[in-house]
Amino acid sequence: MRRAVCNPITPAMSEQAPAKRLYIKTYGCQMNVYDSERMADVLAPLGYGMTDDPAGADLVVLNTCHIREKATEKVYSELGKLREMRDERLADGGSRMTIAVAGCVAQAEGEEIMRRQPAVDLVVGPQSYHQLPELIARTHRARGERLAADFAADEKFDALPADRRPTGVSAFLTVQEGCDKFCTFCVVPYTRGAEWSRPAEAIEAEARALASKGVREVTLLGQNVNAYAGEGGLAALVRRLARIEGLDRIRYTTSHPRDMDDALIAAHGEVEALMPYLHLPVQAGSDKVLKAMNRAHTAESYLRVIEKVRASRPDIAISGDFIVGFPGERDADFEATLQLVREVDYASCFSFKYSRRPGTPAAALPGQVAEEVKDARLARLNALLDEQRLAFNRAQAGKTLDVLFEKAGRHPGQLVGKSPYLQAVFVTAPDRMLGQIVPVTVESGAQNSLAGVLAPVVEMESA
Ligand code: 5AD
Ligand code: SF4
């Protein structure tokens, strides 16, 4: 195996490239969704157009997630399937499929991927995917010799094309990457590196370009987005972006309770475009467990942050992340998690069984919890969270909410959009309302969505 040292993309490579088919499969978080879109942008000048069918693709990219063991294992089983597909096509006299592994598994275990799955042509980490054109060219020149990208943190964002091709009216926009918090269960500080923030000017330029192409909503992304270190922090960035014409909705994710400063909390009460939704992971409700997790907050300090946020924006919907079965978690600790959930009353949540990740401090802790115990705790936690989510959705019935219509619904003549609280809302509405923000009267709330009708004012306009 050789290591590729990458040069910047030469303009000659983008000239008159033939049509080629690119298939990208994305695992994990929203930042991977963003990165996948940017990979497509970087490959477009080489003639790569997207396809939904891996079997016919010239280039397959798996954009991988390393956060839990299950996510990582999925990559290896997918690679096995791709290898069969590739070999069958070659045996039928078809063209060669290039297979690339990107994302956090590539970063964390690139060498192992190469060893375990010989079909892989190249691996490229989250900071190096702007080098894909050069890497692919090298792979092809080397006729199947496999290459691994250097993972040196790079000027990725400067190298990416300024022009994005948004796929809808809502877009992700990475503003911060990496994490310095070192929660003891988490691989992110190792896969995504140290906290780093993009300059506000570059973010604004990207947001303006998106708005000029019809994007109405941006979700600012960062592993610790509220640790955004540009001048004035995330609050100043939100206020700056809120001035962009056409950009009516701003969201951000994911946040750490420690970085929820007063300026950001105030912005929730003052900036109209900042949507009333906050994803603020707490992970657990027991101070003993929080300490062992190195979360640097207590249950009480988390609750105080939530209280302040609600004082600033009373209708804000709160969501969170939870881990059950962290090493040393006893029944009483888990009860404290349930108690915290009852106190917060969440609109929506993600909950996970603790997954032991090699190289993280918690993997070496005593008191690893049995799988059956984790299963039972997860089921109890989910039952409570589901109940809260259903209650939150049902509580919208009778209210009129602004809905941003994003795509066709399940039934003909129906559109689906998002409420300010990030709920999916199904409405009978004309196609011309796609991309518009329209008042909708909610008729009912179910576990995962709302149903509503266009509010009378809109019906009069369209009559
Ligand atoms: N096991 C289980 N869940 C984890 N998360 C991060 N690392 C682990 C792990 N080792 C969860 C946390 C985090 C979310 C993105 O994933 O809840 O907030
Ligand atoms: Fe992982 Fe904790 Fe950093 Fe979040 S704050 S990315 S959970 S180390």
Coordinates of C-alpha atoms and ligand atoms in Angstrom, one line a residue:
M1 CA 0.0 0.0 0.0
R2 CA 1.3 3.4 -0.9
R3 CA 0.4 6.7 0.8
A4 CA -0.7 9.4 -1.5
V5 CA 0.5 12.9 -1.0
C6 CA -2.1 15.1 -2.5
N7 CA -1.6 18.1 -4.7
P8 CA -4.3 20.7 -5.2
I9 CA -6.8 19.9 -8.0
T10 CA -5.4 21.1 -11.3
P11 CA -7.9 22.9 -13.6
A12 CA -7.1 20.6 -16.5
M13 CA -8.7 17.7 -14.6
S14 CA -12.1 19.4 -14.7
E15 CA -12.2 20.0 -18.4
Q16 CA -14.5 17.9 -20.6
A17 CA -14.9 15.1 -18.1
P18 CA -17.1 12.2 -19.4
A19 CA -20.4 11.4 -17.6
K20 CA -19.7 9.1 -14.7
R21 CA -22.0 7.8 -12.0
L22 CA -21.4 8.5 -8.3
Y23 CA -23.1 6.7 -5.5
I24 CA -22.7 8.0 -1.9
K25 CA -24.0 6.2 1.1
T26 CA -24.1 8.3 4.2
Y27 CA -24.0 6.9 7.8
G28 CA -24.3 8.8 11.1
C29 CA -24.8 12.4 11.9
Q30 CA -25.8 15.5 9.9
M31 CA -22.2 16.5 9.5
N32 CA -21.7 13.5 7.4
V33 CA -24.7 14.5 5.3
Y34 CA -23.1 17.8 4.8
D35 CA -19.8 16.2 3.9
S36 CA -21.4 13.9 1.4
E37 CA -23.0 16.8 -0.4
R38 CA -19.6 18.6 -0.5
M39 CA -18.0 15.4 -1.9
A40 CA -20.5 15.5 -4.7
D41 CA -19.7 19.1 -5.3
V42 CA -16.0 18.4 -5.5
L43 CA -16.5 15.5 -7.9
A44 CA -19.1 17.2 -10.2
P45 CA -16.4 19.0 -12.2
L46 CA -14.9 15.6 -13.1
G47 CA -18.2 14.6 -14.7
Y48 CA -19.6 12.6 -11.8
G49 CA -23.4 12.8 -11.5
M50 CA -25.3 11.2 -8.6
T51 CA -27.0 7.8 -8.9
D52 CA -29.3 5.9 -6.4
D53 CA -28.0 2.6 -7.7
P54 CA -24.7 1.3 -6.4
A55 CA -24.7 -1.6 -8.9
G56 CA -24.3 0.8 -11.9
A57 CA -21.9 3.3 -10.2
D58 CA -18.4 4.1 -11.4
L59 CA -17.5 5.4 -8.0
V60 CA -19.0 4.3 -4.7
V61 CA -18.3 6.3 -1.6
L62 CA -19.2 5.1 1.9
N63 CA -19.3 8.1 4.2
T64 CA -18.9 6.3 7.5
C65 CA -19.7 6.8 11.2
H66 CA -17.5 5.5 14.1
I67 CA -19.6 6.6 17.1
R68 CA -20.9 3.2 18.1
E69 CA -19.7 -0.3 17.3
K70 CA -22.9 -1.1 15.3
A71 CA -22.3 1.8 12.9
T72 CA -18.8 0.7 12.3
E73 CA -19.7 -2.9 11.7
K74 CA -22.3 -1.9 9.1
V75 CA -19.5 -0.5 6.9
Y76 CA -17.7 -3.8 6.7
S77 CA -20.8 -5.7 5.8
E78 CA -21.7 -3.1 3.1
L79 CA -18.1 -3.4 1.7
G80 CA -18.6 -7.1 1.4
K81 CA -21.7 -6.6 -0.7
L82 CA -20.0 -4.0 -2.8
R83 CA -17.1 -6.3 -3.5
E84 CA -19.6 -9.0 -4.9
M85 CA -21.3 -6.4 -7.0
R86 CA -18.0 -5.2 -8.4
D87 CA -16.7 -8.7 -9.2
E88 CA -20.0 -9.7 -10.9
R89 CA -19.8 -6.6 -13.1
L90 CA -16.2 -7.3 -14.0
A91 CA -17.1 -11.0 -14.8
D92 CA -19.9 -9.8 -17.1
G93 CA -17.4 -7.7 -19.0
G94 CA -18.6 -4.4 -17.3
S95 CA -16.6 -1.4 -16.2
R96 CA -14.6 -1.3 -13.0
M97 CA -16.2 0.2 -9.9
T98 CA -14.0 2.3 -7.7
I99 CA -14.7 1.9 -4.0
A100 CA -13.8 4.7 -1.5
V101 CA -14.3 4.8 2.3
A102 CA -14.7 8.2 3.7
G103 CA -15.7 9.6 7.1
C104 CA -14.9 8.7 10.7
V105 CA -14.2 5.0 10.2
A106 CA -11.7 5.9 7.5
Q107 CA -10.1 8.3 9.9
A108 CA -10.0 5.9 12.8
E109 CA -9.1 2.6 11.1
G110 CA -8.0 3.3 7.6
E111 CA -5.3 0.7 7.6
E112 CA -7.6 -1.9 9.1
I113 CA -10.2 -1.3 6.4
M114 CA -7.5 -1.9 3.7
R115 CA -6.5 -5.1 5.4
R116 CA -9.9 -6.4 6.1
Q117 CA -11.4 -5.6 2.7
P118 CA -9.1 -5.7 -0.3
A119 CA -11.8 -4.4 -2.6
V120 CA -11.3 -0.9 -1.2
D121 CA -9.4 1.4 -3.5
L122 CA -9.0 4.3 -1.2
V123 CA -9.8 5.7 2.2
V124 CA -10.1 9.4 2.9
G125 CA -10.8 11.1 6.3
P126 CA -13.2 13.9 7.1
Q127 CA -10.5 16.6 6.7
S128 CA -9.2 15.4 3.4
Y129 CA -12.1 14.7 1.1
H130 CA -11.4 17.8 -1.0
Q131 CA -8.5 15.8 -2.3
L132 CA -10.8 13.1 -3.7
P133 CA -10.3 14.1 -7.4
E134 CA -6.6 13.8 -7.1
L135 CA -6.8 10.5 -5.1
I136 CA -9.2 9.0 -7.6
A137 CA -6.9 10.0 -10.5
R138 CA -4.0 8.4 -8.7
T139 CA -5.9 5.2 -8.0
H140 CA -6.8 4.9 -11.7
R141 CA -3.3 5.6 -12.8
A142 CA -2.0 3.0 -10.4
R143 CA -4.5 0.5 -11.9
G144 CA -6.0 -0.8 -8.7
E145 CA -3.1 0.0 -6.4
R146 CA -4.8 1.0 -3.3
L147 CA -4.2 4.4 -1.7
A148 CA -4.8 6.0 1.6
A149 CA -5.0 9.8 2.0
D150 CA -2.9 11.6 4.4
F151 CA -5.0 12.7 7.3
A152 CA -3.2 16.0 8.0
A153 CA -5.8 18.6 8.9
D154 CA -6.0 20.7 5.9
E155 CA -7.5 23.9 4.4
K156 CA -10.5 21.8 3.4
F157 CA -13.0 24.5 3.3
D158 CA -10.8 26.8 1.2
A159 CA -10.4 24.1 -1.3
L160 CA -14.0 23.2 -1.7
P161 CA -15.9 24.8 -4.5
A162 CA -17.7 28.0 -3.4
D163 CA -20.7 27.0 -5.4
R164 CA -23.0 24.5 -3.7
R165 CA -25.9 22.8 -5.3
P166 CA -28.5 22.6 -2.6
T167 CA -30.9 19.6 -2.8
G168 CA -33.8 21.3 -1.1
V169 CA -35.1 24.4 0.7
S170 CA -33.4 23.4 3.9
A171 CA -29.6 22.9 4.0
F172 CA -26.8 22.0 6.5
L173 CA -23.9 24.3 6.9
T174 CA -20.8 23.3 8.9
V175 CA -19.5 26.1 11.0
Q176 CA -17.4 24.3 13.5
E177 CA -15.7 20.9 13.7
G178 CA -14.0 18.8 16.3
C179 CA -14.3 18.5 20.0
D180 CA -12.0 19.3 23.0
K181 CA -14.4 18.0 25.6
F182 CA -13.2 14.4 25.8
C183 CA -16.3 12.8 27.2
T184 CA -14.9 9.5 28.2
F185 CA -17.2 7.4 26.0
C186 CA -16.7 9.3 22.8
V187 CA -14.5 8.8 19.8
V188 CA -15.2 12.3 18.3
P189 CA -12.2 14.1 19.8
Y190 CA -10.0 11.4 18.1
T191 CA -11.8 11.1 14.7
R192 CA -12.7 14.8 14.2
G193 CA -9.8 16.3 16.0
A194 CA -9.6 19.6 18.0
E195 CA -12.3 22.2 18.1
W196 CA -12.0 24.5 15.1
S197 CA -14.3 27.2 13.8
R198 CA -14.7 28.6 10.3
P199 CA -14.4 32.3 9.8
A200 CA -17.8 34.1 9.9
E201 CA -17.2 35.7 6.5
A202 CA -16.9 32.3 4.8
I203 CA -20.0 31.0 6.6
E204 CA -22.0 34.1 5.6
A205 CA -20.8 33.8 2.0
E206 CA -21.9 30.1 1.9
A207 CA -25.3 31.0 3.5
R208 CA -25.9 33.8 1.0
A209 CA -25.1 31.5 -1.9
L210 CA -27.6 29.0 -0.5
A211 CA -30.3 31.6 0.0
S212 CA -29.8 32.9 -3.6
K213 CA -30.6 29.3 -4.7
G214 CA -33.9 29.2 -2.8
V215 CA -32.7 27.8 0.5
R216 CA -35.0 29.1 3.3
E217 CA -33.6 27.3 6.3
V218 CA -30.0 26.5 7.4
T219 CA -29.0 24.3 10.2
L220 CA -25.5 25.3 11.5
L221 CA -23.5 22.2 12.2
G222 CA -20.7 21.5 14.6
Q223 CA -19.8 18.7 17.0
N224 CA -19.8 21.5 19.5
V225 CA -21.6 24.1 17.5
N226 CA -22.2 26.4 20.5
A227 CA -18.4 26.5 21.2
Y228 CA -18.2 28.4 17.9
A229 CA -15.2 30.6 18.4
G230 CA -15.6 33.3 15.8
E231 CA -16.0 36.8 17.2
G232 CA -19.0 37.1 19.5
G233 CA -19.5 33.3 19.5
L234 CA -22.5 31.5 18.0
A235 CA -24.9 34.2 19.1
A236 CA -23.2 36.8 16.9
L237 CA -23.1 34.4 14.0
V238 CA -26.8 33.7 14.3
R239 CA -27.6 37.4 14.4
R240 CA -25.4 38.0 11.3
L241 CA -27.0 35.2 9.3
A242 CA -30.5 36.3 10.4
R243 CA -30.0 39.5 8.3
I244 CA -29.6 37.5 5.0
E245 CA -32.7 38.1 2.9
G246 CA -34.7 35.0 2.2
L247 CA -33.0 33.0 4.9
D248 CA -36.0 32.8 7.3
R249 CA -35.0 30.0 9.5
I250 CA -31.8 29.2 11.4
R251 CA -31.2 26.2 13.5
Y252 CA -28.0 24.8 15.0
T253 CA -26.8 21.4 16.3
T254 CA -25.3 19.9 18.4
S255 CA -24.6 21.7 21.6
H256 CA -22.9 21.2 24.9
P257 CA -24.5 22.4 28.1
R258 CA -21.3 24.0 29.2
D259 CA -21.2 26.3 26.1
M260 CA -24.8 27.5 26.4
D261 CA -23.8 31.1 27.2
D262 CA -26.1 34.0 28.1
A263 CA -25.7 35.7 24.7
L264 CA -26.9 32.6 22.9
I265 CA -29.8 32.2 25.3
A266 CA -30.8 35.8 24.8
A267 CA -30.7 35.3 21.0
H268 CA -33.3 32.6 21.4
G269 CA -35.7 35.3 22.8
E270 CA -34.7 38.0 20.3
V271 CA -33.9 36.6 16.9
E272 CA -37.0 35.8 15.0
A273 CA -35.3 33.5 12.5
L274 CA -33.7 31.4 15.3
M275 CA -36.2 28.5 15.5
P276 CA -37.6 27.5 19.0
Y277 CA -35.8 24.2 19.1
L278 CA -32.7 23.3 21.1
H279 CA -30.9 20.0 21.0
L280 CA -28.9 19.9 24.2
P281 CA -27.6 16.4 25.0
V282 CA -27.3 15.6 28.7
Q283 CA -26.4 11.8 28.4
A284 CA -27.4 10.9 32.0
G285 CA -29.1 12.2 35.1
S286 CA -26.8 10.9 37.8
D287 CA -24.0 13.2 38.9
K288 CA -21.8 10.2 39.6
V289 CA -22.2 8.9 36.0
L290 CA -21.9 12.5 34.6
K291 CA -18.6 12.8 36.4
A292 CA -17.3 9.5 35.1
M293 CA -18.3 10.6 31.7
N294 CA -16.3 13.8 32.1
R295 CA -19.2 15.8 31.1
A296 CA -18.2 18.8 33.2
H297 CA -21.8 19.5 34.2
T298 CA -24.3 18.2 36.8
A299 CA -27.9 17.3 36.4
E300 CA -28.7 20.4 38.4
S301 CA -26.6 22.8 36.2
Y302 CA -28.2 21.3 33.1
L303 CA -31.6 21.9 34.5
R304 CA -30.7 25.5 35.3
V305 CA -29.6 26.0 31.7
I306 CA -32.9 24.6 30.4
E307 CA -34.7 26.9 32.8
K308 CA -32.9 30.0 31.5
V309 CA -33.5 29.0 27.9
R310 CA -37.2 28.6 28.6
A311 CA -37.3 32.0 30.4
S312 CA -35.9 33.5 27.2
R313 CA -38.1 31.6 24.8
P314 CA -41.0 30.0 26.7
D315 CA -42.3 27.8 23.8
I316 CA -38.9 26.3 23.0
A317 CA -38.8 22.6 22.2
I318 CA -36.0 20.7 24.0
S319 CA -34.3 17.6 22.7
G320 CA -31.4 15.6 24.0
D321 CA -29.2 12.5 23.7
F322 CA -29.0 9.8 26.4
I323 CA -26.6 6.9 27.0
V324 CA -27.9 4.0 29.2
G325 CA -25.6 1.4 30.7
F326 CA -22.4 3.5 31.0
P327 CA -19.9 1.6 33.1
G328 CA -20.7 1.8 36.8
E329 CA -24.4 2.9 36.1
R330 CA -26.5 1.3 38.9
D331 CA -30.3 1.1 39.0
A332 CA -30.4 4.3 41.2
D333 CA -28.3 6.2 38.6
F334 CA -30.7 5.1 35.9
E335 CA -33.6 6.3 38.0
A336 CA -32.0 9.7 38.2
T337 CA -31.9 9.8 34.4
L338 CA -35.7 9.0 34.3
Q339 CA -36.2 11.7 36.9
L340 CA -34.3 14.3 34.9
V341 CA -36.3 13.4 31.8
R342 CA -39.5 14.0 33.8
E343 CA -38.3 17.3 34.9
V344 CA -37.2 18.6 31.5
D345 CA -40.2 17.2 29.5
Y346 CA -38.6 16.6 26.1
A347 CA -40.1 17.2 22.7
S348 CA -37.8 14.6 21.1
C349 CA -34.7 12.6 22.0
F350 CA -32.1 10.1 20.9
S351 CA -31.2 7.4 23.3
F352 CA -28.4 4.8 23.0
K353 CA -27.0 1.8 24.8
Y354 CA -23.4 2.5 25.8
S355 CA -21.1 1.1 23.2
R356 CA -17.5 0.3 24.3
R357 CA -15.2 2.1 21.9
P358 CA -11.6 1.0 21.7
G359 CA -9.1 3.8 22.8
T360 CA -11.6 5.8 24.8
P361 CA -11.1 6.0 28.6
A362 CA -14.5 4.5 29.4
A363 CA -13.7 1.3 27.6
A364 CA -11.2 0.5 30.3
L365 CA -13.5 1.3 33.2
P366 CA -14.6 -1.4 35.6
G367 CA -18.4 -2.1 36.0
Q368 CA -19.3 -2.6 32.4
V369 CA -23.0 -3.2 32.3
A370 CA -24.6 -6.4 31.0
E371 CA -26.3 -6.2 27.6
E372 CA -29.7 -7.4 29.1
V373 CA -29.6 -4.6 31.7
K374 CA -28.8 -2.1 29.0
D375 CA -31.7 -3.4 26.9
A376 CA -34.2 -3.2 29.8
R377 CA -33.1 0.4 30.7
L378 CA -33.3 1.5 27.1
A379 CA -36.8 0.2 26.8
R380 CA -37.9 2.0 29.9
L381 CA -36.3 5.2 28.9
N382 CA -37.7 5.1 25.4
A383 CA -41.2 4.4 26.7
L384 CA -41.0 7.6 28.8
L385 CA -39.5 9.6 25.9
D386 CA -42.1 8.3 23.4
E387 CA -44.8 9.4 25.8
Q388 CA -43.4 12.9 26.1
R389 CA -43.0 13.2 22.4
L390 CA -46.5 12.1 21.7
A391 CA -47.8 14.5 24.3
F392 CA -45.8 17.4 22.8
N393 CA -47.1 16.6 19.3
R394 CA -50.7 16.3 20.5
A395 CA -50.4 19.6 22.3
Q396 CA -50.0 21.3 18.9
A397 CA -53.6 20.4 17.9
G398 CA -55.7 23.6 17.3
K399 CA -52.6 25.8 17.0
T400 CA -51.6 27.6 13.8
L401 CA -47.9 27.1 13.0
D402 CA -45.7 28.3 10.2
V403 CA -44.7 25.3 8.1
L404 CA -41.8 25.3 5.6
F405 CA -43.0 22.9 2.8
E406 CA -40.1 20.7 1.8
K407 CA -41.4 17.9 -0.4
A408 CA -44.4 15.9 -1.6
G409 CA -46.3 14.0 1.1
R410 CA -47.3 10.4 1.2
H411 CA -50.6 10.9 -0.6
P412 CA -51.3 12.7 -3.9
G413 CA -52.0 16.4 -3.4
Q414 CA -50.2 16.4 -0.1
L415 CA -47.1 18.2 1.0
V416 CA -44.9 17.7 4.0
G417 CA -43.0 20.4 5.8
K418 CA -41.5 21.3 9.1
S419 CA -43.0 23.2 12.0
P420 CA -40.8 25.7 13.9
Y421 CA -40.4 22.8 16.5
L422 CA -38.9 20.5 13.8
Q423 CA -42.1 18.3 13.6
A424 CA -43.0 16.9 10.2
V425 CA -46.4 18.3 9.2
F426 CA -48.6 16.7 6.5
V427 CA -51.0 19.0 4.7
T428 CA -53.1 18.9 1.6
A429 CA -51.6 21.8 -0.4
P430 CA -50.7 22.8 -3.9
D431 CA -47.2 22.0 -5.3
R432 CA -46.6 25.7 -5.8
M433 CA -46.3 26.0 -2.0
L434 CA -43.1 23.9 -2.0
G435 CA -40.3 26.0 -0.6
Q436 CA -42.8 28.4 1.0
I437 CA -43.5 29.1 4.7
V438 CA -47.2 28.9 5.2
P439 CA -49.5 29.1 8.3
V440 CA -51.1 25.7 9.0
T441 CA -53.7 24.9 11.5
V442 CA -52.8 21.6 13.2
E443 CA -55.6 19.1 13.5
S444 CA -53.9 16.3 15.2
G445 CA -50.5 15.1 16.5
A446 CA -49.2 11.5 16.3
Q447 CA -45.9 9.9 17.5
N448 CA -43.8 11.1 14.6
S449 CA -45.8 13.8 12.8
L450 CA -48.6 16.3 12.7
A451 CA -51.5 16.6 10.3
G452 CA -53.0 20.0 9.5
V453 CA -54.9 22.2 7.0
L454 CA -53.9 25.4 5.4
A455 CA -54.9 28.3 7.6
P456 CA -57.9 30.3 6.2
V457 CA -55.9 33.3 5.3
V458 CA -53.9 31.3 2.7
E459 CA -57.0 29.6 1.3
M460 CA -58.5 33.1 0.7
E461 CA -55.3 34.2 -1.1
S462 CA -55.2 31.2 -3.3
A463 CA -59.0 31.2 -4.1
Ligands
5AD1 N1 -21.9 4.7 23.1 C1 -23.2 5.1 23.0 N2 -23.6 6.3 22.6 C2 -22.6 7.2 22.3 N3 -22.7 8.5 21.9 C3 -21.4 8.9 21.7 N4 -20.5 7.9 22.0 C4 -21.3 6.9 22.4 C5 -20.9 5.6 22.8 N5 -19.6 5.2 23.0 C6 -23.9 9.2 21.7 C7 -24.0 10.4 22.6 C8 -23.8 11.5 21.7 C9 -24.5 11.0 20.4 C10 -24.1 11.7 19.2 O1 -24.0 9.7 20.4 O2 -25.3 10.4 23.2 O3 -24.5 12.7 22.2
SF4_2 FE1 -18.3 13.4 22.1 FE2 -18.6 14.8 24.4 FE3 -17.4 16.0 22.4 FE4 -20.0 15.5 22.2 S1 -19.0 16.8 23.7 S2 -18.5 15.1 20.6 S3 -20.2 13.5 23.3 S4 -16.6 14.2 23.5

